[in-house]
PDB file of C-alpha atoms in Angstrom:
ATOM      1  CA  MET A   1     -13.867  -6.253 -13.791  1.00 80.00           C
ATOM      2  CA  TYR A   2     -17.431  -6.245 -11.976  1.00 86.00           C
ATOM      3  CA  GLU A   3     -20.253  -6.583 -13.936  1.00 89.00           C
ATOM      4  CA  LYS A   4     -23.631  -5.245 -13.239  1.00 89.00           C
ATOM      5  CA  ASP A   5     -27.159  -5.226 -14.902  1.00 92.00           C
ATOM      6  CA  GLY A   6     -24.338  -6.174 -18.250  1.00 92.00           C
ATOM      7  CA  HIS A   7     -22.028  -3.608 -17.894  1.00 89.00           C
ATOM      8  CA  ARG A   8     -18.621  -4.458 -17.242  1.00 89.00           C
ATOM      9  CA  TYR A   9     -16.513  -1.540 -14.450  1.00 88.00           C
ATOM     10  CA  PHE A  10     -12.511  -0.920 -13.924  1.00 88.00           C
ATOM     11  CA  VAL A  11     -11.906  -0.881 -10.461  1.00 92.00           C
ATOM     12  CA  VAL A  12      -9.705   0.897  -8.658  1.00 89.00           C
ATOM     13  CA  ASP A  13      -9.511   1.541  -5.049  1.00 92.00           C
ATOM     14  CA  SER A  14      -6.862   5.229  -5.510  1.00 87.00           C
ATOM     15  CA  HIS A  15      -6.263   4.710  -1.884  1.00 90.00           C
ATOM     16  CA  MET A  16      -5.035   1.579   0.138  1.00 92.00           C
ATOM     17  CA  HIS A  17      -3.512   0.936   3.528  1.00 94.00           C
ATOM     18  CA  HIS A  18      -1.905  -2.308   4.599  1.00 96.00           C
ATOM     19  CA  TRP A  19      -0.743  -1.492   8.638  1.00 96.00           C
ATOM     20  CA  ASP A  20       1.546  -3.618  10.726  1.00 97.00           C
ATOM     21  CA  ALA A  21      -1.005  -1.877  14.413  1.00 98.00           C
ATOM     22  CA  SER A  22       0.246  -4.868  15.947  1.00 98.00           C
ATOM     23  CA  PRO A  23       1.287  -4.782  20.059  1.00 98.00           C
ATOM     24  CA  GLU A  24       4.306  -6.315  18.887  1.00 98.00           C
ATOM     25  CA  ASN A  25       5.162  -3.373  16.393  1.00 98.00           C
ATOM     26  CA  TRP A  26       4.198  -0.742  19.487  1.00 98.00           C
ATOM     27  CA  VAL A  27       6.953   1.771  20.332  1.00 98.00           C
ATOM     28  CA  ALA A  28       7.695   1.520  23.582  1.00 98.00           C
ATOM     29  CA  GLY A  29       6.547   4.579  25.939  1.00 98.00           C
ATOM     30  CA  GLN A  30       4.153   5.370  23.029  1.00 98.00           C
ATOM     31  CA  GLU A  31       1.847   2.696  22.909  1.00 98.00           C
ATOM     32  CA  ASN A  32      -1.002   4.985  24.390  1.00 98.00           C
ATOM     33  CA  TYR A  33      -1.315   6.772  20.654  1.00 98.00           C
ATOM     34  CA  ALA A  34      -0.223   3.192  19.181  1.00 98.00           C
ATOM     35  CA  LYS A  35      -3.356   2.012  20.968  1.00 98.00           C
ATOM     36  CA  GLY A  36      -4.941   5.010  19.806  1.00 97.00           C
ATOM     37  CA  TRP A  37      -4.784   5.764  16.288  1.00 96.00           C
ATOM     38  CA  ILE A  38      -5.471   1.675  15.641  1.00 97.00           C
ATOM     39  CA  GLU A  39      -8.425   1.891  18.364  1.00 97.00           C
ATOM     40  CA  CYS A  40      -9.935   4.882  15.714  1.00 96.00           C
ATOM     41  CA  PHE A  41      -9.767   3.609  12.361  1.00 92.00           C
ATOM     42  CA  HIS A  42     -11.490   0.144  13.935  1.00 96.00           C
ATOM     43  CA  ALA A  43     -14.300   2.038  15.445  1.00 96.00           C
ATOM     44  CA  TYR A  44     -14.859   3.317  12.059  1.00 94.00           C
ATOM     45  CA  GLN A  45     -16.181  -0.203  11.038  1.00 92.00           C
ATOM     46  CA  GLY A  46     -19.358   0.583  12.490  1.00 91.00           C
ATOM     47  CA  LEU A  47     -21.003   2.779   9.683  1.00 94.00           C
ATOM     48  CA  GLY A  48     -20.591  -0.208   7.713  1.00 91.00           C
ATOM     49  CA  PRO A  49     -22.470  -3.313   7.810  1.00 93.00           C
ATOM     50  CA  PRO A  50     -22.058  -5.932  11.551  1.00 93.00           C
ATOM     51  CA  ALA A  51     -21.006  -8.946   8.921  1.00 90.00           C
ATOM     52  CA  THR A  52     -18.512  -6.573   7.237  1.00 88.00           C
ATOM     53  CA  HIS A  53     -16.620  -6.104  10.826  1.00 93.00           C
ATOM     54  CA  TRP A  54     -13.605  -7.178  11.880  1.00 93.00           C
ATOM     55  CA  SER A  55     -11.935  -8.393  15.765  1.00 95.00           C
ATOM     56  CA  ILE A  56      -9.140  -5.610  16.610  1.00 97.00           C
ATOM     57  CA  GLU A  57      -6.989  -7.827  16.300  1.00 96.00           C
ATOM     58  CA  HIS A  58      -7.604  -9.327  13.582  1.00 96.00           C
ATOM     59  CA  PHE A  59      -7.944  -4.861  12.127  1.00 96.00           C
ATOM     60  CA  MET A  60      -4.986  -4.303  14.186  1.00 97.00           C
ATOM     61  CA  LYS A  61      -2.661  -7.301  11.317  1.00 96.00           C
ATOM     62  CA  SER A  62      -4.746  -8.367   8.701  1.00 93.00           C
ATOM     63  CA  SER A  63      -2.773 -11.002   7.007  1.00 95.00           C
ATOM     64  CA  GLU A  64      -1.823 -10.807   2.802  1.00 96.00           C
ATOM     65  CA  ASP A  65      -3.936 -13.901   2.005  1.00 97.00           C
ATOM     66  CA  ASP A  66      -7.150 -11.475   3.922  1.00 95.00           C
ATOM     67  CA  LEU A  67      -5.998  -8.234   1.494  1.00 96.00           C
ATOM     68  CA  MET A  68      -6.365 -10.051  -1.312  1.00 97.00           C
ATOM     69  CA  MET A  69      -9.233 -12.001  -0.842  1.00 95.00           C
ATOM     70  CA  ASP A  70     -11.458  -8.519   1.359  1.00 93.00           C
ATOM     71  CA  VAL A  71      -9.543  -5.998  -2.094  1.00 95.00           C
ATOM     72  CA  PHE A  72      -9.070  -7.796  -5.462  1.00 95.00           C
ATOM     73  CA  GLU A  73     -11.765 -11.102  -4.363  1.00 94.00           C
ATOM     74  CA  ASP A  74     -14.549 -10.345  -2.358  1.00 92.00           C
ATOM     75  CA  GLY A  75     -14.116  -6.203  -3.306  1.00 92.00           C
ATOM     76  CA  HIS A  76     -13.868  -6.301  -6.479  1.00 93.00           C
ATOM     77  CA  VAL A  77     -10.735  -4.043  -7.526  1.00 94.00           C
ATOM     78  CA  ASP A  78      -8.655  -4.599 -11.022  1.00 92.00           C
ATOM     79  CA  VAL A  79      -5.384  -1.737  -9.635  1.00 89.00           C
ATOM     80  CA  ALA A  80      -5.095  -0.231  -5.884  1.00 91.00           C
ATOM     81  CA  ILE A  81      -3.242   2.131  -4.546  1.00 88.00           C
ATOM     82  CA  PHE A  82      -1.253   1.798  -1.898  1.00 90.00           C
ATOM     83  CA  GLN A  83      -0.083   4.667  -0.111  1.00 89.00           C
ATOM     84  CA  PRO A  84       1.619   4.576   2.657  1.00 90.00           C
ATOM     85  CA  THR A  85       1.552   5.956   6.316  1.00 91.00           C
ATOM     86  CA  TYR A  86       4.769   5.480   7.850  1.00 91.00           C
ATOM     87  CA  LEU A  87       4.435   6.305  11.939  1.00 94.00           C
ATOM     88  CA  LYS A  88       7.056   5.197  12.970  1.00 94.00           C
ATOM     89  CA  GLU A  89       6.978   7.265  15.915  1.00 95.00           C
ATOM     90  CA  TRP A  90       4.309   5.625  17.491  1.00 97.00           C
ATOM     91  CA  TYR A  91       4.935   1.859  15.040  1.00 98.00           C
ATOM     92  CA  ARG A  92       9.419   0.183  15.131  1.00 97.00           C
ATOM     93  CA  THR A  93       8.627  -0.506  11.469  1.00 96.00           C
ATOM     94  CA  GLY A  94       6.210   1.714  10.484  1.00 95.00           C
ATOM     95  CA  PHE A  95       2.663   1.475  10.003  1.00 96.00           C
ATOM     96  CA  ASN A  96       3.122   0.908   6.642  1.00 94.00           C
ATOM     97  CA  THR A  97       5.717   2.184   4.458  1.00 92.00           C
ATOM     98  CA  THR A  98       6.304   2.403   0.813  1.00 89.00           C
ATOM     99  CA  GLU A  99       9.361   0.136   1.509  1.00 89.00           C
ATOM    100  CA  GLN A 100       6.284  -2.921   3.162  1.00 93.00           C
ATOM    101  CA  ASN A 101       3.703  -1.777   0.064  1.00 92.00           C
ATOM    102  CA  GLY A 102       6.360  -2.978  -2.262  1.00 89.00           C
ATOM    103  CA  VAL A 103       7.074  -5.434  -1.023  1.00 91.00           C
ATOM    104  CA  VAL A 104       3.321  -6.572  -1.323  1.00 94.00           C
ATOM    105  CA  ALA A 105       3.250  -5.007  -4.913  1.00 90.00           C
ATOM    106  CA  GLU A 106       6.185  -7.671  -5.834  1.00 87.00           C
ATOM    107  CA  ARG A 107       4.331 -10.818  -5.885  1.00 92.00           C
ATOM    108  CA  HIS A 108       1.348  -9.763  -7.370  1.00 92.00           C
ATOM    109  CA  PRO A 109       2.741  -8.104  -9.745  1.00 85.00           C
ATOM    110  CA  GLY A 110      -0.070  -5.810 -12.223  1.00 84.00           C
ATOM    111  CA  GLN A 111      -2.192  -5.758  -8.805  1.00 91.00           C
ATOM    112  CA  PHE A 112      -0.698  -2.373  -7.414  1.00 89.00           C
ATOM    113  CA  ILE A 113       0.791   0.722  -8.023  1.00 85.00           C
ATOM    114  CA  VAL A 114       3.204   2.374  -5.327  1.00 87.00           C
ATOM    115  CA  ASN A 115       3.117   5.955  -4.622  1.00 85.00           C
ATOM    116  CA  THR A 116       5.872   6.947  -1.566  1.00 83.00           C
ATOM    117  CA  ARG A 117       5.273  10.149   0.209  1.00 81.00           C
ATOM    118  CA  TRP A 118       8.309  13.355   1.564  1.00 78.00           C
ATOM    119  CA  ASP A 119       7.958  14.768   5.338  1.00 81.00           C
ATOM    120  CA  PRO A 120       9.171  17.874   4.942  1.00 82.00           C
ATOM    121  CA  ARG A 121      10.516  17.917   8.848  1.00 86.00           C
ATOM    122  CA  GLU A 122      13.189  15.108   7.469  1.00 85.00           C
ATOM    123  CA  GLY A 123      14.914  17.484   5.963  1.00 87.00           C
ATOM    124  CA  ASP A 124      17.937  16.267   4.044  1.00 89.00           C
ATOM    125  CA  ALA A 125      17.748  12.506   4.653  1.00 88.00           C
ATOM    126  CA  GLY A 126      13.788  12.474   3.969  1.00 82.00           C
ATOM    127  CA  LEU A 127      14.708  14.548   0.541  1.00 80.00           C
ATOM    128  CA  LYS A 128      16.757  11.462  -0.223  1.00 82.00           C
ATOM    129  CA  GLU A 129      15.233   8.383   0.830  1.00 81.00           C
ATOM    130  CA  LEU A 130      12.776  10.232  -1.617  1.00 77.00           C
ATOM    131  CA  GLU A 131      15.209  10.455  -4.637  1.00 75.00           C
ATOM    132  CA  GLU A 132      16.168   6.699  -3.586  1.00 77.00           C
ATOM    133  CA  ASN A 133      12.175   5.702  -3.845  1.00 76.00           C
ATOM    134  CA  MET A 134      10.877   7.141  -6.893  1.00 72.00           C
ATOM    135  CA  SER A 135      14.577   5.599  -8.323  1.00 67.00           C
ATOM    136  CA  THR A 136      14.673   2.353  -7.120  1.00 64.00           C
ATOM    137  CA  HIS A 137      11.790  -0.078  -9.293  1.00 49.00           C
ATOM    138  CA  TYR A 138       8.140   1.464  -6.665  1.00 54.00           C
ATOM    139  CA  GLY A 139       6.534   2.178 -10.484  1.00 49.00           C
ATOM    140  CA  ARG A 140       9.322   1.687 -12.796  1.00 58.00           C
ATOM    141  CA  MET A 141       8.085  -1.917 -13.596  1.00 57.00           C
ATOM    142  CA  VAL A 142       6.657  -3.479 -16.579  1.00 60.00           C
ATOM    143  CA  HIS A 143       4.538  -6.818 -16.732  1.00 55.00           C
ATOM    144  CA  LEU A 144       4.507  -9.073 -18.953  1.00 62.00           C
ATOM    145  CA  ASP A 145       2.280 -13.107 -19.384  1.00 60.00           C
ATOM    146  CA  ASP A 146       4.700 -14.254 -16.853  1.00 63.00           C
ATOM    147  CA  ARG A 147       7.263 -12.099 -14.576  1.00 63.00           C
ATOM    148  CA  THR A 148       7.777  -9.084 -13.649  1.00 60.00           C
ATOM    149  CA  ILE A 149      10.575  -6.458 -14.607  1.00 64.00           C
ATOM    150  CA  MET A 150      11.793  -4.182 -12.340  1.00 61.00           C
ATOM    151  CA  PHE A 151      14.323  -1.313 -14.422  1.00 63.00           C
ATOM    152  CA  ALA A 152      15.973   1.509 -11.417  1.00 58.00           C
ATOM    153  CA  ASN A 153      14.741   3.997 -14.214  1.00 64.00           C
ATOM    154  CA  PRO A 154      12.734   4.952 -16.021  1.00 66.00           C
ATOM    155  CA  GLU A 155      14.244   5.657 -18.715  1.00 72.00           C
ATOM    156  CA  ASP A 156      15.470   2.060 -19.640  1.00 74.00           C
ATOM    157  CA  ALA A 157      12.306   0.374 -19.066  1.00 70.00           C
ATOM    158  CA  ALA A 158      10.939   2.771 -21.788  1.00 72.00           C
ATOM    159  CA  GLU A 159      13.247   0.789 -23.651  1.00 77.00           C
ATOM    160  CA  TYR A 160      13.131  -2.106 -23.323  1.00 76.00           C
ATOM    161  CA  ILE A 161       9.587  -1.871 -24.116  1.00 70.00           C
ATOM    162  CA  GLY A 162      10.078   0.297 -27.312  1.00 73.00           C
ATOM    163  CA  PHE A 163       8.371   3.918 -25.966  1.00 69.00           C
ATOM    164  CA  ASP A 164      10.114   6.913 -27.053  1.00 71.00           C
ATOM    165  CA  LEU A 165      10.513   8.893 -23.664  1.00 63.00           C
ATOM    166  CA  SER A 166      12.019  11.965 -25.646  1.00 69.00           C
ATOM    167  CA  ALA A 167       8.357  12.737 -27.345  1.00 58.00           C
ATOM    168  CA  VAL A 168       6.665  13.523 -24.226  1.00 51.00           C
TER     169      VAL A 168
END
């Protein structure tokens, strides 16, 4: 929890990403778009102090350790909410996906909330993916002192912690 002038603040980063925009992830024939996308983001560093700037190579794909240091240690964030940005037209495995975010969240219990997305251009397949994402462990975790338990549906999680969903 961040403290300043005798006050304590619970900090939530409500919109964050951890991406792979490295050239190895670029879709063949779409390199100009993949490169342009990440270079545009990288240029925004110019708005901040020079000490906070990263090289383009580091910015394209930072490590999970960098993420944890920048967001939770140096950034004083208590909980961060992942927002996926698939962009699979430009990045082979996606820029950052719900599944990729979920893997990071599983390794750091209680520090991340994983949002998902739905793209109407994907039609029925997109709706099926949304349903799968919403029925998996994303958002269905119970964090205990020594472990995290994942449930396939919210009813099981609620029963485990003794929460009555019928009252909601």
